[in-house]
mmCIF file of C-alpha atoms in Angstrom:
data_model
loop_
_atom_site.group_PDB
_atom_site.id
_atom_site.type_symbol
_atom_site.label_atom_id
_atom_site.label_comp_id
_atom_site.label_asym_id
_atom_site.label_seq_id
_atom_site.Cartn_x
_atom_site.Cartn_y
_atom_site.Cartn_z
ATOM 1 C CA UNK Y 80 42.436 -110.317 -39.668
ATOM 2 C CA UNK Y 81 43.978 -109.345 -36.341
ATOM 3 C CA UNK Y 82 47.279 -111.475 -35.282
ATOM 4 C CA UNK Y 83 47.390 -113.467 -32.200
ATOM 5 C CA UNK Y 84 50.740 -111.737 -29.962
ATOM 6 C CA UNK Y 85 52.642 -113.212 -27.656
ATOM 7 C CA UNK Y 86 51.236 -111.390 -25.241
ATOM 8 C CA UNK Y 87 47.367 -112.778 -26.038
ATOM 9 C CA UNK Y 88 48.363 -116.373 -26.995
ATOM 10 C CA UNK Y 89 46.610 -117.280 -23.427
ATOM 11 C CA UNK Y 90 42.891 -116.024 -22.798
ATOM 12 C CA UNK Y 91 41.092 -115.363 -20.436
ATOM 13 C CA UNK Y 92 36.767 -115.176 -20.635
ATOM 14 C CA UNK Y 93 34.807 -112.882 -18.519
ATOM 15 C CA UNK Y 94 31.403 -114.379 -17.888
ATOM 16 C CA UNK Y 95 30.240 -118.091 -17.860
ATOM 17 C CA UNK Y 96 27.124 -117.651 -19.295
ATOM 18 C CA UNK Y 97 26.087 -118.734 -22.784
ATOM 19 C CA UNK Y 98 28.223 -115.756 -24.664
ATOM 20 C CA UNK Y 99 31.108 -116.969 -22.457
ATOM 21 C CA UNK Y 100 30.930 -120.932 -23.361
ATOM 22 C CA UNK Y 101 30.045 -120.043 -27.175
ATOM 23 C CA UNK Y 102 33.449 -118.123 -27.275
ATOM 24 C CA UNK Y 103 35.071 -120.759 -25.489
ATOM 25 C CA UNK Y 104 34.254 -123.564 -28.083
ATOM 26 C CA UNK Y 105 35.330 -121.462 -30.656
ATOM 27 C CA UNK Y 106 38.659 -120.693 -28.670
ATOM 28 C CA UNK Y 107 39.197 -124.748 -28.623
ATOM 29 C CA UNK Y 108 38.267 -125.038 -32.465
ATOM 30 C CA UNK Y 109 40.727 -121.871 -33.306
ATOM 31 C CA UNK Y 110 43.435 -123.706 -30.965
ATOM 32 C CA UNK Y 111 42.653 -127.009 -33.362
ATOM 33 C CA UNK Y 112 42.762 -125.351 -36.659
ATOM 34 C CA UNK Y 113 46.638 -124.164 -35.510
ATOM 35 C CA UNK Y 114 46.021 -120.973 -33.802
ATOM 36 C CA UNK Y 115 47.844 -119.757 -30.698
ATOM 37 C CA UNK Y 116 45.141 -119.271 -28.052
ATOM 38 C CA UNK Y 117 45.300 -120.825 -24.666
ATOM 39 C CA UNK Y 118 42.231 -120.496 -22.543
ATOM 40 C CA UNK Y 119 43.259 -120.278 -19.251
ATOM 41 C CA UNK Y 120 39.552 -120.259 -17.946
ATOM 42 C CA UNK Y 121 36.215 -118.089 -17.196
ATOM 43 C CA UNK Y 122 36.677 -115.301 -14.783
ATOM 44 C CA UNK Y 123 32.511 -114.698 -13.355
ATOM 45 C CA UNK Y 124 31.371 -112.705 -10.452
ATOM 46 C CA UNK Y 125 29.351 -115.182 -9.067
ATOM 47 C CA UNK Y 126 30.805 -116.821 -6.296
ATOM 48 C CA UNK Y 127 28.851 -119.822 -6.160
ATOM 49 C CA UNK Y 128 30.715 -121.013 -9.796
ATOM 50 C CA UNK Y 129 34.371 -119.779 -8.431
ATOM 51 C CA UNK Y 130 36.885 -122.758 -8.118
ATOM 52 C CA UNK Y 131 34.248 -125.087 -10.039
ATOM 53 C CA UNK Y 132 34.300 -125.549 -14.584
ATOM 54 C CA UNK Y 133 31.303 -124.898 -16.646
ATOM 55 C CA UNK Y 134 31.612 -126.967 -19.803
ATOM 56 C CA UNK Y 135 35.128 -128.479 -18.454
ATOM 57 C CA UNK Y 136 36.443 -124.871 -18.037
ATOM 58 C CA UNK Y 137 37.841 -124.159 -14.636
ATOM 59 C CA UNK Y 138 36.154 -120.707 -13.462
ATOM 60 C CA UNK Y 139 39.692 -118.833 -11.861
ATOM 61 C CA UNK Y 140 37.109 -116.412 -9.871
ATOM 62 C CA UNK Y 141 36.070 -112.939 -10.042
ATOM 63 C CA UNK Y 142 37.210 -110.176 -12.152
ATOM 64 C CA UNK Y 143 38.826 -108.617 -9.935
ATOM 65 C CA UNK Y 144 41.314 -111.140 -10.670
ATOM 66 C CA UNK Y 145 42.228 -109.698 -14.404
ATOM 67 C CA UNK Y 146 44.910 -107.853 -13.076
ATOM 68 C CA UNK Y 147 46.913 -110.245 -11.295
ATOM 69 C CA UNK Y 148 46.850 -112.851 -14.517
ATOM 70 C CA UNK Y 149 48.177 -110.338 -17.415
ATOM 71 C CA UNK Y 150 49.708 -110.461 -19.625
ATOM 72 C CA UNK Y 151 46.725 -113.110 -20.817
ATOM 73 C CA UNK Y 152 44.259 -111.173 -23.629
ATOM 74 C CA UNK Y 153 40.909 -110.801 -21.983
ATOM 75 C CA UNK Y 154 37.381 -110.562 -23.626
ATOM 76 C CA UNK Y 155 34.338 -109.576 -21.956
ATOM 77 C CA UNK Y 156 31.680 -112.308 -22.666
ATOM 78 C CA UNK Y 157 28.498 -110.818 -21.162
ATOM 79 C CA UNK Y 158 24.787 -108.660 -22.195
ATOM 80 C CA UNK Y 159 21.893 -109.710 -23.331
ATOM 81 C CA UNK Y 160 19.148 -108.460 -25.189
ATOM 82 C CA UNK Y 161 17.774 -107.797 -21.810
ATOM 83 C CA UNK Y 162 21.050 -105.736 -20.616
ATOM 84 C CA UNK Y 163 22.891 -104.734 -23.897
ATOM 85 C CA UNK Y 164 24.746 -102.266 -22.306
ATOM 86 C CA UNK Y 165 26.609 -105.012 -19.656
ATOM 87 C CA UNK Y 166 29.258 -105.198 -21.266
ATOM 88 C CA UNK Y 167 29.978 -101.400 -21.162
ATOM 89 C CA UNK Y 168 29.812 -101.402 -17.447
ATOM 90 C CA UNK Y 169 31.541 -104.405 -17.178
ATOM 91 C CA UNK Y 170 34.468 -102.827 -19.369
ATOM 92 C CA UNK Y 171 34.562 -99.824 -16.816
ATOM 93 C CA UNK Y 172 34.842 -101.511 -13.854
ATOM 94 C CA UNK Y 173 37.202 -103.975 -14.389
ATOM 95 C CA UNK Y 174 39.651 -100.347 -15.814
ATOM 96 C CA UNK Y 175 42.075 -102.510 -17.452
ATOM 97 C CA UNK Y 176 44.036 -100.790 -20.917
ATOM 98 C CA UNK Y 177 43.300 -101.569 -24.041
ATOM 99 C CA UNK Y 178 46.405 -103.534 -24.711
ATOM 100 C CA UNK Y 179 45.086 -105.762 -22.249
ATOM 101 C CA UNK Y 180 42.183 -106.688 -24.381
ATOM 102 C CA UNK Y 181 42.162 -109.978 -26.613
ATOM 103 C CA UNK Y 182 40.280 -108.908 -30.025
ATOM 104 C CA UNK Y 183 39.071 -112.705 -30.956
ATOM 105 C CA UNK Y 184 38.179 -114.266 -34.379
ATOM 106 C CA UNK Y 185 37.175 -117.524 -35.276
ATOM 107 C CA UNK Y 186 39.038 -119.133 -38.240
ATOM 108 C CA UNK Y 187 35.933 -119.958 -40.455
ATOM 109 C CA UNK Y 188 35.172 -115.324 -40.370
ATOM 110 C CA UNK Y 189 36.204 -114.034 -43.826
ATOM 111 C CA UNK Y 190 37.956 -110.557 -42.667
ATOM 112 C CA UNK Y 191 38.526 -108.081 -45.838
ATOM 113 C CA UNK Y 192 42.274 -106.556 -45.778
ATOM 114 C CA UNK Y 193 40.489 -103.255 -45.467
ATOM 115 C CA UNK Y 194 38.627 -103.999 -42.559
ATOM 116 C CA UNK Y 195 39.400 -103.428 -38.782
ATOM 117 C CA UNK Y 196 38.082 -104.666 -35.600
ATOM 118 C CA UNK Y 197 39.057 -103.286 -32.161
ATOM 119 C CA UNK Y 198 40.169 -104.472 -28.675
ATOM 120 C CA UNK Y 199 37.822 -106.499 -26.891
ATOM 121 C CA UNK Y 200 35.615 -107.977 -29.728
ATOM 122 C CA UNK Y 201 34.652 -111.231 -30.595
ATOM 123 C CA UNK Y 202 33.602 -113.007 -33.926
ATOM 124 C CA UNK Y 203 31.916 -116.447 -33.869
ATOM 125 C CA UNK Y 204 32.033 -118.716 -36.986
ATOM 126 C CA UNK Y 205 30.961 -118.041 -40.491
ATOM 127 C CA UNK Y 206 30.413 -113.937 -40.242
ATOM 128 C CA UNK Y 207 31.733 -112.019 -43.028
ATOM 129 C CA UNK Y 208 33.629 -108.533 -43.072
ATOM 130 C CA UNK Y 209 33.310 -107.476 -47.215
ATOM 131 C CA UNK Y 210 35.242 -104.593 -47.529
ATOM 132 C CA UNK Y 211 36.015 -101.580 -45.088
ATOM 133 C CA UNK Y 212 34.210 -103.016 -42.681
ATOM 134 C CA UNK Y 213 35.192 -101.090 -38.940
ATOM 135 C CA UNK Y 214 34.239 -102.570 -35.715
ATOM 136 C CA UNK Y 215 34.893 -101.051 -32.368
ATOM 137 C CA UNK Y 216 36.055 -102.223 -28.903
ATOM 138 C CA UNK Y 217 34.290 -104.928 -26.779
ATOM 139 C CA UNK Y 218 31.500 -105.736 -30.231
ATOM 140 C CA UNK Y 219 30.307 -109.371 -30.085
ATOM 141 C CA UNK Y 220 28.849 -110.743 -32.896
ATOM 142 C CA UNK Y 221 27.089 -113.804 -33.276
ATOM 143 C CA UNK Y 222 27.705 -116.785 -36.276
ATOM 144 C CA UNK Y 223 26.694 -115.790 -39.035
ATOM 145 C CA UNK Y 224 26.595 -112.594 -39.322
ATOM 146 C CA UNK Y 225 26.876 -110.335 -42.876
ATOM 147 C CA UNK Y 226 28.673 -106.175 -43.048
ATOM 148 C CA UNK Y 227 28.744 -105.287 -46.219
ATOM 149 C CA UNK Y 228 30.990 -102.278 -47.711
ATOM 150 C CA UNK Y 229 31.603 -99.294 -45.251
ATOM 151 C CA UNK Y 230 29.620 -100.374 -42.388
ATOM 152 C CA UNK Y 231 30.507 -98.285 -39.007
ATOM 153 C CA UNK Y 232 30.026 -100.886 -35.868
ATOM 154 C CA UNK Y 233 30.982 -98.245 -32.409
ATOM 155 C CA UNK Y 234 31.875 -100.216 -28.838
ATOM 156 C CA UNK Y 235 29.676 -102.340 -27.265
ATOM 157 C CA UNK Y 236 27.143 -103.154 -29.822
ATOM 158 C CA UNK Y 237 25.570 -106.579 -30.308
ATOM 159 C CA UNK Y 238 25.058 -108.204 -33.204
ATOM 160 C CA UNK Y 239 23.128 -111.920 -33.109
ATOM 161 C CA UNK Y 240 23.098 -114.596 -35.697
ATOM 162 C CA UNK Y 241 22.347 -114.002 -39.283
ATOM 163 C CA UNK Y 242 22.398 -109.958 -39.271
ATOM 164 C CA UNK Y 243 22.972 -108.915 -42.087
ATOM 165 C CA UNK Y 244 23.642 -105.058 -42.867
ATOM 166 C CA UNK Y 245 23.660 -103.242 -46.602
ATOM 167 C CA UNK Y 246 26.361 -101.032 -47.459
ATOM 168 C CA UNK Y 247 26.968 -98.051 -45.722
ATOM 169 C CA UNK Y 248 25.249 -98.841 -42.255
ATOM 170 C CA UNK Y 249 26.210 -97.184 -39.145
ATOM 171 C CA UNK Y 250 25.408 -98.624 -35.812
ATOM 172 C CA UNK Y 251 26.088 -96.781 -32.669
ATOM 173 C CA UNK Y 252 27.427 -98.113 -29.108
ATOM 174 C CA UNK Y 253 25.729 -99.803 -27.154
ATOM 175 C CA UNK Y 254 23.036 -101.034 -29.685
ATOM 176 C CA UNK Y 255 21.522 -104.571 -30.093
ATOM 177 C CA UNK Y 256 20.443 -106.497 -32.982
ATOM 178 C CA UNK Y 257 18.554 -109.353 -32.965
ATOM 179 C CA UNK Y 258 19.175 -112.655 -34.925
ATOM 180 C CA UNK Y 259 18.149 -112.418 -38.406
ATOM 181 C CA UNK Y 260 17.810 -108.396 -38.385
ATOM 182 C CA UNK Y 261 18.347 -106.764 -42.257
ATOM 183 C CA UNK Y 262 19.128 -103.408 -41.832
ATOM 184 C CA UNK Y 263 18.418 -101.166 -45.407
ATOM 185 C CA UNK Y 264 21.616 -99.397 -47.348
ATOM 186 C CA UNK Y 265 23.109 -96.238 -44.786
ATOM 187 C CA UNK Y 266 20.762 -96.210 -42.078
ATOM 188 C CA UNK Y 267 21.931 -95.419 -38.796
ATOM 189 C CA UNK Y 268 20.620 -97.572 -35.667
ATOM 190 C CA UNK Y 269 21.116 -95.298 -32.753
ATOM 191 C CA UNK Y 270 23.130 -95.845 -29.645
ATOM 192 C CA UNK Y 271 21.772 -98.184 -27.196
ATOM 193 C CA UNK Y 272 18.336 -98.840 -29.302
ATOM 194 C CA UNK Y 273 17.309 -102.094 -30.017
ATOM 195 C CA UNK Y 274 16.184 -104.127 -33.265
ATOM 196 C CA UNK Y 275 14.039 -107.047 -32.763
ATOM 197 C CA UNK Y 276 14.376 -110.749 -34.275
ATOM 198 C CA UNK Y 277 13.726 -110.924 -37.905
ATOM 199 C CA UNK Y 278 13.194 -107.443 -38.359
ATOM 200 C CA UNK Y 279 13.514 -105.181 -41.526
ATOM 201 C CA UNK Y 280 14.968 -102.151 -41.040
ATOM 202 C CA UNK Y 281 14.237 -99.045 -43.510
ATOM 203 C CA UNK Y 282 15.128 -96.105 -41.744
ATOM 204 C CA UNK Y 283 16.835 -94.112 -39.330
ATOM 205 C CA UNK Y 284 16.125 -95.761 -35.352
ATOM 206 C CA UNK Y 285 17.052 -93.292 -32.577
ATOM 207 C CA UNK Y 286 18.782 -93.644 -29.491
ATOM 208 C CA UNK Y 287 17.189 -95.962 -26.628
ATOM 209 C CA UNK Y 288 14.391 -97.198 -28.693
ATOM 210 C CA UNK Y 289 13.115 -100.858 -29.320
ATOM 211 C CA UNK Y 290 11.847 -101.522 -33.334
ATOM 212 C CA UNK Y 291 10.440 -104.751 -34.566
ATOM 213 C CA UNK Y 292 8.949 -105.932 -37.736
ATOM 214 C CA UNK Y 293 8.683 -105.748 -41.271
ATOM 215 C CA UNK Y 294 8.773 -103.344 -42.012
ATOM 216 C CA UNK Y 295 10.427 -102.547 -38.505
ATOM 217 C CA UNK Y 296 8.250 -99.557 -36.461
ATOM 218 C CA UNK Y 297 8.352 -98.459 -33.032
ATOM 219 C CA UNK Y 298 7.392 -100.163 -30.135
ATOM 220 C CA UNK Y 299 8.695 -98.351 -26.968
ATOM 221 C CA UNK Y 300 11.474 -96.652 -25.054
ATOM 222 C CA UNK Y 301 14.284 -97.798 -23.069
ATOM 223 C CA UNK Y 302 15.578 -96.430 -20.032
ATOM 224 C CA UNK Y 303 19.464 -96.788 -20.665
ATOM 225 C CA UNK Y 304 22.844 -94.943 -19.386
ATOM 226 C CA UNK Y 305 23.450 -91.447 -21.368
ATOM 227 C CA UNK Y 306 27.246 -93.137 -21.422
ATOM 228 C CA UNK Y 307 25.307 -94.792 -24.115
ATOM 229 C CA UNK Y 308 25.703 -91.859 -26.490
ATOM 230 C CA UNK Y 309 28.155 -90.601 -25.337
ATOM 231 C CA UNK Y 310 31.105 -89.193 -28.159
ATOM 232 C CA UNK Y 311 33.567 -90.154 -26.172
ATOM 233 C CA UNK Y 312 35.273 -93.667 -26.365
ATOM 234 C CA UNK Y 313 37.768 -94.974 -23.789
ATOM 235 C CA UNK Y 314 38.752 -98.360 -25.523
ATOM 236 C CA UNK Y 315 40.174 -99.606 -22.243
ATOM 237 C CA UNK Y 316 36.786 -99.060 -20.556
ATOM 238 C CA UNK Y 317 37.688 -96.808 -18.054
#
């Protein structure tokens, strides 16, 4: 499991929307089971909520702000099924470096020794990481959630309550999954698709698609950013 440093014992949450106070209750119940984080409060673009709380949180203003609080750890708590790829842009435009990024687990996530999970990413209670699990930068993942042995998880993607993916899966950035997915032994969901609610996943899904069902099938596709698929992965989000 990654180790709080010095340098990310205070937090600081980008986005005061439901990711954002989610992450921030399971902040307060890391803090409670002896961990080291400090949430200093939400940063949020909307300037109606600066210099207020949301769910007794002060809101510090907008992101711009980021740079002027480090050394706190910072995780980008925004997207939607609607907007998967917010985070991404979110990650670009706020340019900080990677070091810069929080990588946040709740206490109750079983985290194999083998198993790595990049800057930026959040894990809410209960998921499970069996065995060389990887995660990128900037993944959230919902409670809840199952990787089995060798699954790939690139930057960006989301991944709601109760997935759970065989062995060998590979999901590419940008993607969304929705709660309850099961994704079949080494298939790859491609970058920026997305996987309904409760689907079952047998195959392959390409790039910029939406699938739902059991078994899942095609339904339509999605008009997203080619940064999407791209190869090329600045962790810092530049």
């Amino acid at each position: 499991m990654p180790e709080e440093t010095d340098a990310q014992s205070e937090l600081l949450i980008f986005g005061a929307g439901g990711f954002g106070r989610e992450t921030a209750q399971a902040v307060a119940a890391a803090r409670a089971a002896g961990g080291s984080w400090r949430l200093l409060g939400f940063l949020d673009d909307d300037p109606l909520l600066a210099g207020g709380e949301v769910a007794g949180t002060p809101v510090l203003g907008g992101g711009d702000l980021a740079r002027s609080l480090a050394p706190a750890g910072v995780v980008l708590c925004v997207g939607s099924v609607r907007d998967p790829l917010a985070r991404m842009r979110v990650a670009r435009r706020v340019d900080l470096p990677a070091s810069r990024f929080a990588t946040f687990v709740h206490p109750s996530v079983e985290v194999s020794s083998d198993s790595t999970i990049g800057p930026g990413s959040v894990l809410l209670a209960h998921s499970v990481l069996t065995a060389a699990v990887r995660i990128g930068a900037h993944v959230a993942v919902m409670p809840r959630a199952v990787f089995t042995h060798d699954n790939v998880i690139e930057d960006y993607v989301t991944v709601a309550s109760g997935v759970c993916l065989a062995g060998g899966v590979h999901v590419e950035r940008g993607a969304y999954l929705g709660a309850g997915a099961l994704v079949r032994e080494y298939v790859r969901i491609g970058a920026g698709s997305v996987v309904g609610m409760g689907s079952v996943v047998l195959g392959d899904i390409p790039s910029g698609q939406v699938w739902a069902g059991n078994p899942a099938r095609y339904l339509r596709t999605l008009a997203f950013s080619d940064a999407a698929t791209s190869q090329t992965t600045n962790r810092g989000g530049s």
